[in-house]
Amino acid sequence: MIIKRLAHVPSTDMAGHGDISKQIVIGPDDESKEIVLRYFKVAPGGSSPYHDHDFPHLVKVEIGEGAVIDPEGNEHPVGPGDYVYVPNNEIRCFKNTHTGRESLEFICIVPGRGEG
Amino acid sequence: MIIKRLAHVPSTDMAGHGDISKQIVIGPDDESKEIVLRYFKVAPGGSSPYHDHDFPHLVKVEIGEGAVIDPEGNEHPVGPGDYVYVPNNEIRCFKNTHTGRESLEFICIVPGRGEG
């Protein structure tokens, strides 16, 4: 069993991805090959890439104000405590809509093949 | 895409499991067959069953004070913001150690075969 706090997990800047940082909180380095739990921070004005994958995403928003952009381009507001399920192959992105300086932060869980 | 809040997810009492309630926040009813995200509330003095499974658990503690009991019976304190990875087939339980009336609440993510 492994117990961790976010503050102790290395963070990676995702260059070219709109001021996003990623932390792999539980993943292959912990021998968790089947499911990977990541933590993203998106700077104000930034967003995750608008694309799809052949795997699902399970998201929980932790901090901030944001929107999920759906396949039709519509924005769905999300905030702390919202859970989002994005099925395989559905295009979407997560955008920080805060007008101030607050990050949008969320947990994003994917199958092992989604991280690597 | 599905957006949900915890308050709108039905809760099930797990009789005989130490005053635990479970909510399937994202799961088969949402067509999420590969990964399932559950939310547990354990009453003071209660604990999850001390057992193992042939699948991993990824846990994030949300509220309360608790301990994870490891295969040797040792208690590891956990609280809000702690992430716990329990590999396949490792015996463990989550116990509410709060001396007052606060629930221990945590997210627990498992593969689809772990929920059904």
CSV table of C-alpha atoms in Angstrom, one decimal:
chain,number,residue,atom,x,y,z
A,1,MET,CA,0.0,0.0,0.0
A,2,ILE,CA,1.2,3.5,-0.8
A,3,ILE,CA,0.0,6.7,0.9
A,4,LYS,CA,0.9,10.0,-0.8
A,5,ARG,CA,0.1,13.7,-0.6
A,6,LEU,CA,-0.1,15.9,-3.8
A,7,ALA,CA,2.6,18.2,-2.5
A,8,HIS,CA,5.1,15.4,-2.7
A,9,VAL,CA,4.3,14.3,-6.3
A,10,PRO,CA,6.6,15.8,-9.0
A,11,SER,CA,4.9,18.2,-11.4
A,12,THR,CA,5.5,18.4,-15.2
A,13,ASP,CA,4.8,21.4,-17.4
A,14,MET,CA,3.0,20.3,-20.5
A,15,ALA,CA,4.6,22.7,-23.0
A,16,GLY,CA,2.3,23.9,-25.8
A,17,HIS,CA,-0.7,22.8,-23.9
A,18,GLY,CA,-2.0,26.1,-22.6
A,19,ASP,CA,-0.2,26.5,-19.3
A,20,ILE,CA,-1.0,23.1,-17.9
A,21,SER,CA,0.9,21.2,-15.3
A,22,LYS,CA,0.4,17.5,-14.7
A,23,GLN,CA,1.2,15.3,-11.7
A,24,ILE,CA,0.9,11.5,-11.9
A,25,VAL,CA,-0.3,10.9,-8.4
A,26,ILE,CA,-0.8,7.2,-8.7
A,27,GLY,CA,0.5,5.4,-11.8
A,28,PRO,CA,3.1,3.1,-13.3
A,29,ASP,CA,5.9,4.2,-10.9
A,30,ASP,CA,3.7,2.9,-8.0
A,31,GLU,CA,3.0,-0.3,-10.0
A,32,SER,CA,-0.5,0.9,-10.8
A,33,LYS,CA,-0.6,-0.3,-14.4
A,34,GLU,CA,-4.4,-0.7,-14.8
A,35,ILE,CA,-5.6,2.7,-13.6
A,36,VAL,CA,-3.7,6.0,-13.4
A,37,LEU,CA,-4.8,9.0,-11.4
A,38,ARG,CA,-3.4,12.4,-12.6
A,39,TYR,CA,-3.8,15.9,-11.2
A,40,PHE,CA,-3.9,18.8,-13.6
A,41,LYS,CA,-3.6,22.6,-13.0
A,42,VAL,CA,-4.7,24.9,-15.8
A,43,ALA,CA,-3.7,28.5,-15.6
A,44,PRO,CA,-6.3,31.3,-16.2
A,45,GLY,CA,-7.0,31.6,-19.9
A,46,GLY,CA,-5.5,28.1,-20.5
A,47,SER,CA,-7.2,24.9,-21.5
A,48,SER,CA,-6.5,21.3,-22.1
A,49,PRO,CA,-6.1,20.2,-25.8
A,50,TYR,CA,-9.4,19.9,-27.7
A,51,HIS,CA,-9.1,16.3,-28.8
A,52,ASP,CA,-10.3,12.7,-28.2
A,53,HIS,CA,-8.8,9.4,-27.2
A,54,ASP,CA,-9.7,5.8,-27.4
A,55,PHE,CA,-10.1,5.7,-23.6
A,56,PRO,CA,-12.5,7.2,-21.0
A,57,HIS,CA,-11.7,10.0,-18.6
A,58,LEU,CA,-13.2,10.3,-15.1
A,59,VAL,CA,-12.7,13.8,-13.7
A,60,LYS,CA,-13.4,15.5,-10.4
A,61,VAL,CA,-12.9,19.3,-10.3
A,62,GLU,CA,-11.0,20.3,-7.1
A,63,ILE,CA,-10.4,24.0,-7.4
A,64,GLY,CA,-11.4,26.9,-9.6
A,65,GLU,CA,-13.9,27.8,-12.2
A,66,GLY,CA,-14.0,26.2,-15.6
A,67,ALA,CA,-15.9,24.8,-18.5
A,68,VAL,CA,-16.0,21.6,-20.4
A,69,ILE,CA,-16.3,22.1,-24.1
A,70,ASP,CA,-18.4,19.4,-25.7
A,71,PRO,CA,-18.2,17.9,-29.2
A,72,GLU,CA,-20.6,20.6,-30.5
A,73,GLY,CA,-18.4,23.4,-29.0
A,74,ASN,CA,-20.8,24.2,-26.3
A,75,GLU,CA,-19.4,25.2,-22.9
A,76,HIS,CA,-20.6,23.5,-19.7
A,77,PRO,CA,-19.6,25.3,-16.5
A,78,VAL,CA,-17.9,23.2,-13.9
A,79,GLY,CA,-16.6,23.9,-10.4
A,80,PRO,CA,-15.3,22.2,-7.3
A,81,GLY,CA,-17.3,19.0,-6.5
A,82,ASP,CA,-18.4,18.4,-10.1
A,83,TYR,CA,-17.6,15.0,-11.5
A,84,VAL,CA,-17.3,14.6,-15.2
A,85,TYR,CA,-17.4,11.4,-17.3
A,86,VAL,CA,-16.0,11.6,-20.8
A,87,PRO,CA,-16.5,8.4,-22.8
A,88,ASN,CA,-14.0,7.0,-25.3
A,89,ASN,CA,-13.5,8.9,-28.4
A,90,GLU,CA,-15.6,12.0,-27.4
A,91,ILE,CA,-13.9,15.2,-28.2
A,92,ARG,CA,-13.7,17.7,-25.4
A,93,CYS,CA,-11.4,20.1,-23.5
A,94,PHE,CA,-11.3,21.6,-20.0
A,95,LYS,CA,-10.9,25.4,-20.0
A,96,ASN,CA,-10.1,27.7,-17.1
A,97,THR,CA,-12.8,30.4,-17.2
A,98,HIS,CA,-11.8,32.3,-14.1
A,99,THR,CA,-11.3,36.0,-14.8
A,100,GLY,CA,-8.7,36.4,-12.0
A,101,ARG,CA,-5.6,34.4,-11.2
A,102,GLU,CA,-7.1,31.2,-9.9
A,103,SER,CA,-6.0,27.9,-11.4
A,104,LEU,CA,-8.5,25.3,-12.5
A,105,GLU,CA,-7.5,22.1,-10.8
A,106,PHE,CA,-8.9,18.6,-11.4
A,107,ILE,CA,-8.2,15.0,-10.9
A,108,CYS,CA,-8.3,13.0,-14.1
A,109,ILE,CA,-8.4,9.2,-14.0
A,110,VAL,CA,-7.7,7.1,-17.1
A,111,PRO,CA,-6.9,3.4,-17.9
A,112,GLY,CA,-3.2,2.6,-17.9
A,113,ARG,CA,-3.0,2.7,-21.7
A,114,GLY,CA,-4.0,6.4,-21.4
A,115,GLU,CA,-0.8,7.3,-19.6
A,116,GLY,CA,2.5,6.5,-21.1
B,1,MET,CA,-20.3,13.7,-21.5
B,2,ILE,CA,-21.9,13.5,-18.1
B,3,ILE,CA,-21.5,16.1,-15.4
B,4,LYS,CA,-22.7,15.2,-11.9
B,5,ARG,CA,-22.6,16.4,-8.3
B,6,LEU,CA,-22.4,14.0,-5.4
B,7,ALA,CA,-25.6,15.3,-3.9
B,8,HIS,CA,-27.6,14.0,-6.9
B,9,VAL,CA,-26.1,10.5,-6.7
B,10,PRO,CA,-28.2,7.8,-4.9
B,11,SER,CA,-26.7,6.4,-1.8
B,12,THR,CA,-26.8,2.8,-0.7
B,13,ASP,CA,-26.4,1.6,2.9
B,14,MET,CA,-24.0,-1.4,3.0
B,15,ALA,CA,-25.6,-3.5,5.7
B,16,GLY,CA,-23.2,-5.4,7.9
B,17,HIS,CA,-20.3,-3.3,6.7
B,18,GLY,CA,-19.8,-1.1,9.7
B,19,ASP,CA,-22.1,1.8,9.0
B,20,ILE,CA,-20.9,2.5,5.5
B,21,SER,CA,-22.8,4.1,2.7
B,22,LYS,CA,-21.7,3.9,-1.0
B,23,GLN,CA,-22.5,6.1,-4.0
B,24,ILE,CA,-21.6,5.0,-7.5
B,25,VAL,CA,-20.7,8.4,-8.8
B,26,ILE,CA,-19.5,7.3,-12.3
B,27,GLY,CA,-20.2,3.7,-13.3
B,28,PRO,CA,-22.0,1.2,-15.4
B,29,ASP,CA,-25.3,3.3,-15.4
B,30,ASP,CA,-23.3,6.1,-17.1
B,31,GLU,CA,-21.8,3.5,-19.6
B,32,SER,CA,-18.5,3.7,-17.7
B,33,LYS,CA,-17.7,0.0,-17.8
B,34,GLU,CA,-13.9,0.2,-17.7
B,35,ILE,CA,-13.4,2.3,-14.6
B,36,VAL,CA,-15.9,3.0,-11.7
B,37,LEU,CA,-15.7,5.9,-9.2
B,38,ARG,CA,-17.4,5.3,-5.9
B,39,TYR,CA,-17.8,7.6,-2.9
B,40,PHE,CA,-17.9,6.0,0.6
B,41,LYS,CA,-18.9,7.5,4.0
B,42,VAL,CA,-17.9,5.5,7.1
B,43,ALA,CA,-19.5,6.5,10.4
B,44,PRO,CA,-17.4,7.0,13.5
B,45,GLY,CA,-16.2,3.7,14.9
B,46,GLY,CA,-17.0,2.0,11.5
B,47,SER,CA,-14.6,0.5,9.0
B,48,SER,CA,-14.7,-1.1,5.6
B,49,PRO,CA,-14.4,-4.9,5.5
B,50,TYR,CA,-10.9,-6.2,6.1
B,51,HIS,CA,-10.4,-8.2,3.0
B,52,ASP,CA,-8.7,-8.3,-0.4
B,53,HIS,CA,-9.7,-8.4,-4.0
B,54,ASP,CA,-8.2,-9.3,-7.4
B,55,PHE,CA,-8.3,-5.7,-8.4
B,56,PRO,CA,-6.5,-2.5,-7.4
B,57,HIS,CA,-8.1,0.4,-5.4
B,58,LEU,CA,-7.2,4.1,-5.9
B,59,VAL,CA,-8.4,6.2,-3.0
B,60,LYS,CA,-8.5,9.9,-2.2
B,61,VAL,CA,-9.6,10.9,1.3
B,62,GLU,CA,-12.0,13.8,1.2
B,63,ILE,CA,-13.3,14.4,4.7
B,64,GLY,CA,-12.5,13.1,8.2
B,65,GLU,CA,-9.9,11.3,10.1
B,66,GLY,CA,-9.1,7.7,9.5
B,67,ALA,CA,-6.6,4.9,9.2
B,68,VAL,CA,-5.7,2.3,6.7
B,69,ILE,CA,-5.0,-1.1,8.2
B,70,ASP,CA,-2.3,-2.9,6.3
B,71,PRO,CA,-1.7,-6.6,5.9
B,72,GLU,CA,0.3,-6.8,9.1
B,73,GLY,CA,-2.5,-5.1,11.0
B,74,ASN,CA,-0.7,-1.8,11.4
B,75,GLU,CA,-2.7,1.4,11.3
B,76,HIS,CA,-1.6,4.2,8.9
B,77,PRO,CA,-3.3,7.5,9.7
B,78,VAL,CA,-4.9,9.3,6.7
B,79,GLY,CA,-6.8,12.5,6.3
B,80,PRO,CA,-8.2,14.9,3.6
B,81,GLY,CA,-5.9,15.2,0.7
B,82,ASP,CA,-4.2,11.8,1.1
B,83,TYR,CA,-4.1,9.5,-1.8
B,84,VAL,CA,-3.9,5.7,-1.2
B,85,TYR,CA,-3.0,3.0,-3.7
B,86,VAL,CA,-3.9,-0.5,-2.7
B,87,PRO,CA,-2.6,-3.2,-5.2
B,88,ASN,CA,-4.5,-6.3,-6.2
B,89,ASN,CA,-4.8,-8.9,-3.5
B,90,GLU,CA,-3.5,-6.8,-0.7
B,91,ILE,CA,-5.6,-7.1,2.4
B,92,ARG,CA,-6.6,-3.8,4.0
B,93,CYS,CA,-9.5,-1.8,5.5
B,94,PHE,CA,-10.3,1.9,6.0
B,95,LYS,CA,-11.4,2.8,9.5
B,96,ASN,CA,-12.9,6.0,10.9
B,97,THR,CA,-10.8,7.0,13.8
B,98,HIS,CA,-12.5,10.3,14.6
B,99,THR,CA,-13.5,10.4,18.3
B,100,GLY,CA,-16.5,12.7,17.6
B,101,ARG,CA,-19.3,12.5,15.1
B,102,GLU,CA,-17.4,13.1,11.8
B,103,SER,CA,-17.7,10.7,8.9
B,104,LEU,CA,-14.7,9.4,7.1
B,105,GLU,CA,-15.4,10.1,3.4
B,106,PHE,CA,-13.3,8.9,0.5
B,107,ILE,CA,-13.4,8.4,-3.3
B,108,CYS,CA,-12.5,4.9,-4.3
B,109,ILE,CA,-11.7,4.0,-7.9
B,110,VAL,CA,-11.7,0.4,-9.2
B,111,PRO,CA,-11.7,-1.3,-12.5
B,112,GLY,CA,-15.2,-2.2,-13.9
B,113,ARG,CA,-14.9,-5.8,-12.7
B,114,GLY,CA,-14.6,-4.5,-9.1
B,115,GLU,CA,-18.1,-3.1,-9.2
B,116,GLY,CA,-21.0,-5.3,-10.1
